Amino acid sequence: MTDDLSHYRADFREIENRVTREFVAGWRRPAITAVVLVLTVGLALPHAGSLPAWAVLAGGPNPEHVATPAPLRLFIVFVVIFGIVVSMLGTWSRRWAIAQTAVMGTGVGTVIGLLGYWSQQSLPPGIRPAGIEYGLILTWAGMAALTALWVPVVLSRANIMQADVSASQ
């Protein structure tokens, strides 16, 4: 039997390319899934007065005539797209590019959520919603937690790539 593995080189390269496109989240994977569940529940809770996030986003009937600033609506869009859809796609597919998209989207969404909360609280007293928007606070905290969970996953990929570059030199 010969030890020449050169005819397997293409197979090894294909396996290596497939593995380097993936990440291993470890204990963060169920944590990300739990935070996505929290975000989903948070969308049903009040975000502007007694209006849940879906009503704010849809622009449906607003019996209280509560103002819904643009940053608040944009934040809800970021929660749905990056917090729920992209994060679940990332944990399901384990693709590094999707994880990178998730961390960028949740990071920007966290900033927009803070801006949305601030813009809502700075409205004049006549049109400011009454009460605490605990759904908005919960979803904002969830987006911040998702960002904190995705950052180590994305940064661990950079270390793997640096080890591959130094090994080849």
PDB file of C-alpha atoms in Angstrom:
ATOM      1  CA  MET A   1       0.000   0.000   0.000  1.00  0.00           C
ATOM      2  CA  THR A   2       1.339   3.409  -0.937  1.00  0.00           C
ATOM      3  CA  ASP A   3       1.191   6.520   1.262  1.00  0.00           C
ATOM      4  CA  ASP A   4       0.727   8.863  -1.712  1.00  0.00           C
ATOM      5  CA  LEU A   5      -2.410  10.923  -1.068  1.00  0.00           C
ATOM      6  CA  SER A   6      -1.968  13.361  -3.946  1.00  0.00           C
ATOM      7  CA  HIS A   7      -5.028  12.051  -5.778  1.00  0.00           C
ATOM      8  CA  TYR A   8      -7.130  13.084  -2.731  1.00  0.00           C
ATOM      9  CA  ARG A   9      -5.823  16.665  -2.771  1.00  0.00           C
ATOM     10  CA  ALA A  10      -8.947  18.093  -4.466  1.00  0.00           C
ATOM     11  CA  ASP A  11     -11.199  16.357  -1.937  1.00  0.00           C
ATOM     12  CA  PHE A  12      -9.142  17.693   0.964  1.00  0.00           C
ATOM     13  CA  ARG A  13      -9.259  21.215  -0.463  1.00  0.00           C
ATOM     14  CA  GLU A  14     -13.055  21.017  -0.857  1.00  0.00           C
ATOM     15  CA  ILE A  15     -13.476  19.839   2.734  1.00  0.00           C
ATOM     16  CA  GLU A  16     -11.138  22.566   3.983  1.00  0.00           C
ATOM     17  CA  ASN A  17     -13.052  25.264   2.097  1.00  0.00           C
ATOM     18  CA  ARG A  18     -16.368  24.018   3.446  1.00  0.00           C
ATOM     19  CA  VAL A  19     -15.102  23.921   7.031  1.00  0.00           C
ATOM     20  CA  THR A  20     -13.517  27.387   6.907  1.00  0.00           C
ATOM     21  CA  ARG A  21     -16.855  28.916   5.850  1.00  0.00           C
ATOM     22  CA  GLU A  22     -18.503  27.578   9.007  1.00  0.00           C
ATOM     23  CA  PHE A  23     -18.297  28.560  12.654  1.00  0.00           C
ATOM     24  CA  VAL A  24     -18.812  26.713  15.903  1.00  0.00           C
ATOM     25  CA  ALA A  25     -20.932  28.707  18.327  1.00  0.00           C
ATOM     26  CA  GLY A  26     -20.786  26.214  21.201  1.00  0.00           C
ATOM     27  CA  TRP A  27     -22.905  27.288  24.160  1.00  0.00           C
ATOM     28  CA  ARG A  28     -23.851  30.507  22.354  1.00  0.00           C
ATOM     29  CA  ARG A  29     -26.088  28.676  19.889  1.00  0.00           C
ATOM     30  CA  PRO A  30     -28.891  27.860  22.381  1.00  0.00           C
ATOM     31  CA  ALA A  31     -28.402  31.284  23.978  1.00  0.00           C
ATOM     32  CA  ILE A  32     -28.908  32.995  20.609  1.00  0.00           C
ATOM     33  CA  THR A  33     -32.003  30.879  20.011  1.00  0.00           C
ATOM     34  CA  ALA A  34     -33.381  31.859  23.431  1.00  0.00           C
ATOM     35  CA  VAL A  35     -32.769  35.567  22.777  1.00  0.00           C
ATOM     36  CA  VAL A  36     -34.514  35.265  19.393  1.00  0.00           C
ATOM     37  CA  LEU A  37     -37.491  33.782  21.232  1.00  0.00           C
ATOM     38  CA  VAL A  38     -37.408  36.731  23.649  1.00  0.00           C
ATOM     39  CA  LEU A  39     -37.371  39.125  20.675  1.00  0.00           C
ATOM     40  CA  THR A  40     -40.351  37.354  19.139  1.00  0.00           C
ATOM     41  CA  VAL A  41     -42.313  37.645  22.378  1.00  0.00           C
ATOM     42  CA  GLY A  42     -41.154  41.255  22.765  1.00  0.00           C
ATOM     43  CA  LEU A  43     -42.701  42.167  19.416  1.00  0.00           C
ATOM     44  CA  ALA A  44     -46.137  41.329  20.827  1.00  0.00           C
ATOM     45  CA  LEU A  45     -45.644  43.658  23.809  1.00  0.00           C
ATOM     46  CA  PRO A  46     -46.304  47.433  23.784  1.00  0.00           C
ATOM     47  CA  HIS A  47     -43.759  49.577  21.951  1.00  0.00           C
ATOM     48  CA  ALA A  48     -45.654  52.861  21.720  1.00  0.00           C
ATOM     49  CA  GLY A  49     -48.299  53.385  24.366  1.00  0.00           C
ATOM     50  CA  SER A  50     -50.371  50.214  24.197  1.00  0.00           C
ATOM     51  CA  LEU A  51     -49.492  49.472  20.546  1.00  0.00           C
ATOM     52  CA  PRO A  52     -47.472  46.297  19.983  1.00  0.00           C
ATOM     53  CA  ALA A  53     -44.577  46.330  17.546  1.00  0.00           C
ATOM     54  CA  TRP A  54     -46.510  44.727  14.704  1.00  0.00           C
ATOM     55  CA  ALA A  55     -49.154  47.496  14.894  1.00  0.00           C
ATOM     56  CA  VAL A  56     -46.458  50.176  14.936  1.00  0.00           C
ATOM     57  CA  LEU A  57     -44.762  48.598  11.938  1.00  0.00           C
ATOM     58  CA  ALA A  58     -47.970  48.030   9.972  1.00  0.00           C
ATOM     59  CA  GLY A  59     -49.211  51.543  10.679  1.00  0.00           C
ATOM     60  CA  GLY A  60     -52.669  50.205  11.377  1.00  0.00           C
ATOM     61  CA  PRO A  61     -55.351  51.705  13.587  1.00  0.00           C
ATOM     62  CA  ASN A  62     -53.964  53.883  16.331  1.00  0.00           C
ATOM     63  CA  PRO A  63     -56.849  54.509  18.748  1.00  0.00           C
ATOM     64  CA  GLU A  64     -54.693  56.465  21.182  1.00  0.00           C
ATOM     65  CA  HIS A  65     -53.205  58.639  18.407  1.00  0.00           C
ATOM     66  CA  VAL A  66     -49.750  57.838  19.725  1.00  0.00           C
ATOM     67  CA  ALA A  67     -46.853  59.215  17.712  1.00  0.00           C
ATOM     68  CA  THR A  68     -44.546  56.545  16.330  1.00  0.00           C
ATOM     69  CA  PRO A  69     -41.258  58.161  15.303  1.00  0.00           C
ATOM     70  CA  ALA A  70     -39.360  56.842  12.286  1.00  0.00           C
ATOM     71  CA  PRO A  71     -36.421  55.509  14.365  1.00  0.00           C
ATOM     72  CA  LEU A  72     -38.858  53.335  16.312  1.00  0.00           C
ATOM     73  CA  ARG A  73     -40.310  51.826  13.133  1.00  0.00           C
ATOM     74  CA  LEU A  74     -36.806  51.356  11.706  1.00  0.00           C
ATOM     75  CA  PHE A  75     -35.740  49.598  14.917  1.00  0.00           C
ATOM     76  CA  ILE A  76     -38.639  47.161  14.627  1.00  0.00           C
ATOM     77  CA  VAL A  77     -37.592  46.396  11.044  1.00  0.00           C
ATOM     78  CA  PHE A  78     -34.028  45.698  12.256  1.00  0.00           C
ATOM     79  CA  VAL A  79     -35.383  43.435  15.016  1.00  0.00           C
ATOM     80  CA  VAL A  80     -37.397  41.382  12.541  1.00  0.00           C
ATOM     81  CA  ILE A  81     -34.741  41.176   9.809  1.00  0.00           C
ATOM     82  CA  PHE A  82     -31.456  40.932  11.728  1.00  0.00           C
ATOM     83  CA  GLY A  83     -32.542  39.961  15.222  1.00  0.00           C
ATOM     84  CA  ILE A  84     -34.897  37.168  14.225  1.00  0.00           C
ATOM     85  CA  VAL A  85     -34.446  36.090  10.598  1.00  0.00           C
ATOM     86  CA  VAL A  86     -30.688  36.525  10.073  1.00  0.00           C
ATOM     87  CA  SER A  87     -29.810  35.275  13.566  1.00  0.00           C
ATOM     88  CA  MET A  88     -31.846  32.110  13.100  1.00  0.00           C
ATOM     89  CA  LEU A  89     -30.376  31.585   9.635  1.00  0.00           C
ATOM     90  CA  GLY A  90     -26.916  31.992  11.133  1.00  0.00           C
ATOM     91  CA  THR A  91     -27.455  29.473  13.905  1.00  0.00           C
ATOM     92  CA  TRP A  92     -29.116  27.032  11.532  1.00  0.00           C
ATOM     93  CA  SER A  93     -26.589  27.227   8.671  1.00  0.00           C
ATOM     94  CA  ARG A  94     -23.469  27.975  10.778  1.00  0.00           C
ATOM     95  CA  ARG A  95     -22.123  30.150   7.948  1.00  0.00           C
ATOM     96  CA  TRP A  96     -19.613  32.754   8.973  1.00  0.00           C
ATOM     97  CA  ALA A  97     -20.848  35.342   6.452  1.00  0.00           C
ATOM     98  CA  ILE A  98     -24.366  35.164   7.900  1.00  0.00           C
ATOM     99  CA  ALA A  99     -22.965  35.500  11.421  1.00  0.00           C
ATOM    100  CA  GLN A 100     -21.044  38.582  10.324  1.00  0.00           C
ATOM    101  CA  THR A 101     -24.223  40.039   8.821  1.00  0.00           C
ATOM    102  CA  ALA A 102     -26.090  39.277  12.048  1.00  0.00           C
ATOM    103  CA  VAL A 103     -23.528  41.000  14.257  1.00  0.00           C
ATOM    104  CA  MET A 104     -23.461  44.097  12.056  1.00  0.00           C
ATOM    105  CA  GLY A 105     -27.256  44.259  11.804  1.00  0.00           C
ATOM    106  CA  THR A 106     -27.895  43.702  15.509  1.00  0.00           C
ATOM    107  CA  GLY A 107     -25.188  46.234  16.411  1.00  0.00           C
ATOM    108  CA  VAL A 108     -26.688  48.916  14.192  1.00  0.00           C
ATOM    109  CA  GLY A 109     -30.161  47.888  15.368  1.00  0.00           C
ATOM    110  CA  THR A 110     -29.132  48.366  18.999  1.00  0.00           C
ATOM    111  CA  VAL A 111     -28.052  51.939  18.289  1.00  0.00           C
ATOM    112  CA  ILE A 112     -31.229  52.636  16.296  1.00  0.00           C
ATOM    113  CA  GLY A 113     -33.308  51.153  19.142  1.00  0.00           C
ATOM    114  CA  LEU A 114     -31.719  53.503  21.632  1.00  0.00           C
ATOM    115  CA  LEU A 115     -32.374  56.385  19.242  1.00  0.00           C
ATOM    116  CA  GLY A 116     -35.975  55.198  18.845  1.00  0.00           C
ATOM    117  CA  TYR A 117     -36.515  55.110  22.604  1.00  0.00           C
ATOM    118  CA  TRP A 118     -34.924  58.524  23.013  1.00  0.00           C
ATOM    119  CA  SER A 119     -36.971  60.051  20.184  1.00  0.00           C
ATOM    120  CA  GLN A 120     -40.158  58.665  21.659  1.00  0.00           C
ATOM    121  CA  GLN A 121     -39.377  59.980  25.150  1.00  0.00           C
ATOM    122  CA  SER A 122     -38.489  63.427  23.817  1.00  0.00           C
ATOM    123  CA  LEU A 123     -41.890  63.979  22.190  1.00  0.00           C
ATOM    124  CA  PRO A 124     -44.044  66.812  23.558  1.00  0.00           C
ATOM    125  CA  PRO A 125     -46.271  65.764  26.479  1.00  0.00           C
ATOM    126  CA  GLY A 126     -49.467  65.898  24.422  1.00  0.00           C
ATOM    127  CA  ILE A 127     -48.405  63.222  21.950  1.00  0.00           C
ATOM    128  CA  ARG A 128     -45.957  61.215  24.068  1.00  0.00           C
ATOM    129  CA  PRO A 129     -47.274  57.742  24.869  1.00  0.00           C
ATOM    130  CA  ALA A 130     -48.340  57.174  28.446  1.00  0.00           C
ATOM    131  CA  GLY A 131     -46.722  54.416  30.475  1.00  0.00           C
ATOM    132  CA  ILE A 132     -43.582  52.405  30.043  1.00  0.00           C
ATOM    133  CA  GLU A 133     -43.000  50.696  26.707  1.00  0.00           C
ATOM    134  CA  TYR A 134     -41.630  47.506  28.233  1.00  0.00           C
ATOM    135  CA  GLY A 135     -41.794  45.706  24.875  1.00  0.00           C
ATOM    136  CA  LEU A 136     -39.433  48.292  23.394  1.00  0.00           C
ATOM    137  CA  ILE A 137     -37.056  47.985  26.338  1.00  0.00           C
ATOM    138  CA  LEU A 138     -37.147  44.173  26.155  1.00  0.00           C
ATOM    139  CA  THR A 139     -36.451  44.073  22.423  1.00  0.00           C
ATOM    140  CA  TRP A 140     -33.680  46.650  22.748  1.00  0.00           C
ATOM    141  CA  ALA A 141     -32.015  44.586  25.496  1.00  0.00           C
ATOM    142  CA  GLY A 142     -32.447  41.482  23.341  1.00  0.00           C
ATOM    143  CA  MET A 143     -30.723  43.146  20.388  1.00  0.00           C
ATOM    144  CA  ALA A 144     -27.853  44.237  22.644  1.00  0.00           C
ATOM    145  CA  ALA A 145     -27.573  40.672  23.986  1.00  0.00           C
ATOM    146  CA  LEU A 146     -27.555  39.246  20.450  1.00  0.00           C
ATOM    147  CA  THR A 147     -24.760  41.618  19.497  1.00  0.00           C
ATOM    148  CA  ALA A 148     -22.776  40.532  22.542  1.00  0.00           C
ATOM    149  CA  LEU A 149     -23.358  36.861  21.658  1.00  0.00           C
ATOM    150  CA  TRP A 150     -22.448  37.211  17.968  1.00  0.00           C
ATOM    151  CA  VAL A 151     -19.252  39.273  18.439  1.00  0.00           C
ATOM    152  CA  PRO A 152     -17.117  36.411  19.882  1.00  0.00           C
ATOM    153  CA  VAL A 153     -18.341  34.078  17.138  1.00  0.00           C
ATOM    154  CA  VAL A 154     -17.264  36.494  14.408  1.00  0.00           C
ATOM    155  CA  LEU A 155     -13.974  37.361  16.115  1.00  0.00           C
ATOM    156  CA  SER A 156     -13.083  33.690  16.565  1.00  0.00           C
ATOM    157  CA  ARG A 157     -13.161  33.324  12.789  1.00  0.00           C
ATOM    158  CA  ALA A 158     -10.454  35.974  12.433  1.00  0.00           C
ATOM    159  CA  ASN A 159      -8.160  33.955  14.714  1.00  0.00           C
ATOM    160  CA  ILE A 160      -8.718  30.805  12.647  1.00  0.00           C
ATOM    161  CA  MET A 161      -7.897  32.657   9.446  1.00  0.00           C
ATOM    162  CA  GLN A 162      -4.735  34.182  10.962  1.00  0.00           C
ATOM    163  CA  ALA A 163      -3.573  30.717  12.079  1.00  0.00           C
ATOM    164  CA  ASP A 164      -4.097  29.421   8.525  1.00  0.00           C
ATOM    165  CA  VAL A 165      -2.076  32.291   7.033  1.00  0.00           C
ATOM    166  CA  SER A 166       0.825  31.887   9.484  1.00  0.00           C
ATOM    167  CA  ALA A 167       0.873  28.114   8.975  1.00  0.00           C
ATOM    168  CA  SER A 168       1.159  28.486   5.211  1.00  0.00           C
ATOM    169  CA  GLN A 169       4.121  30.881   5.385  1.00  0.00           C
TER     170      GLN A 169
END
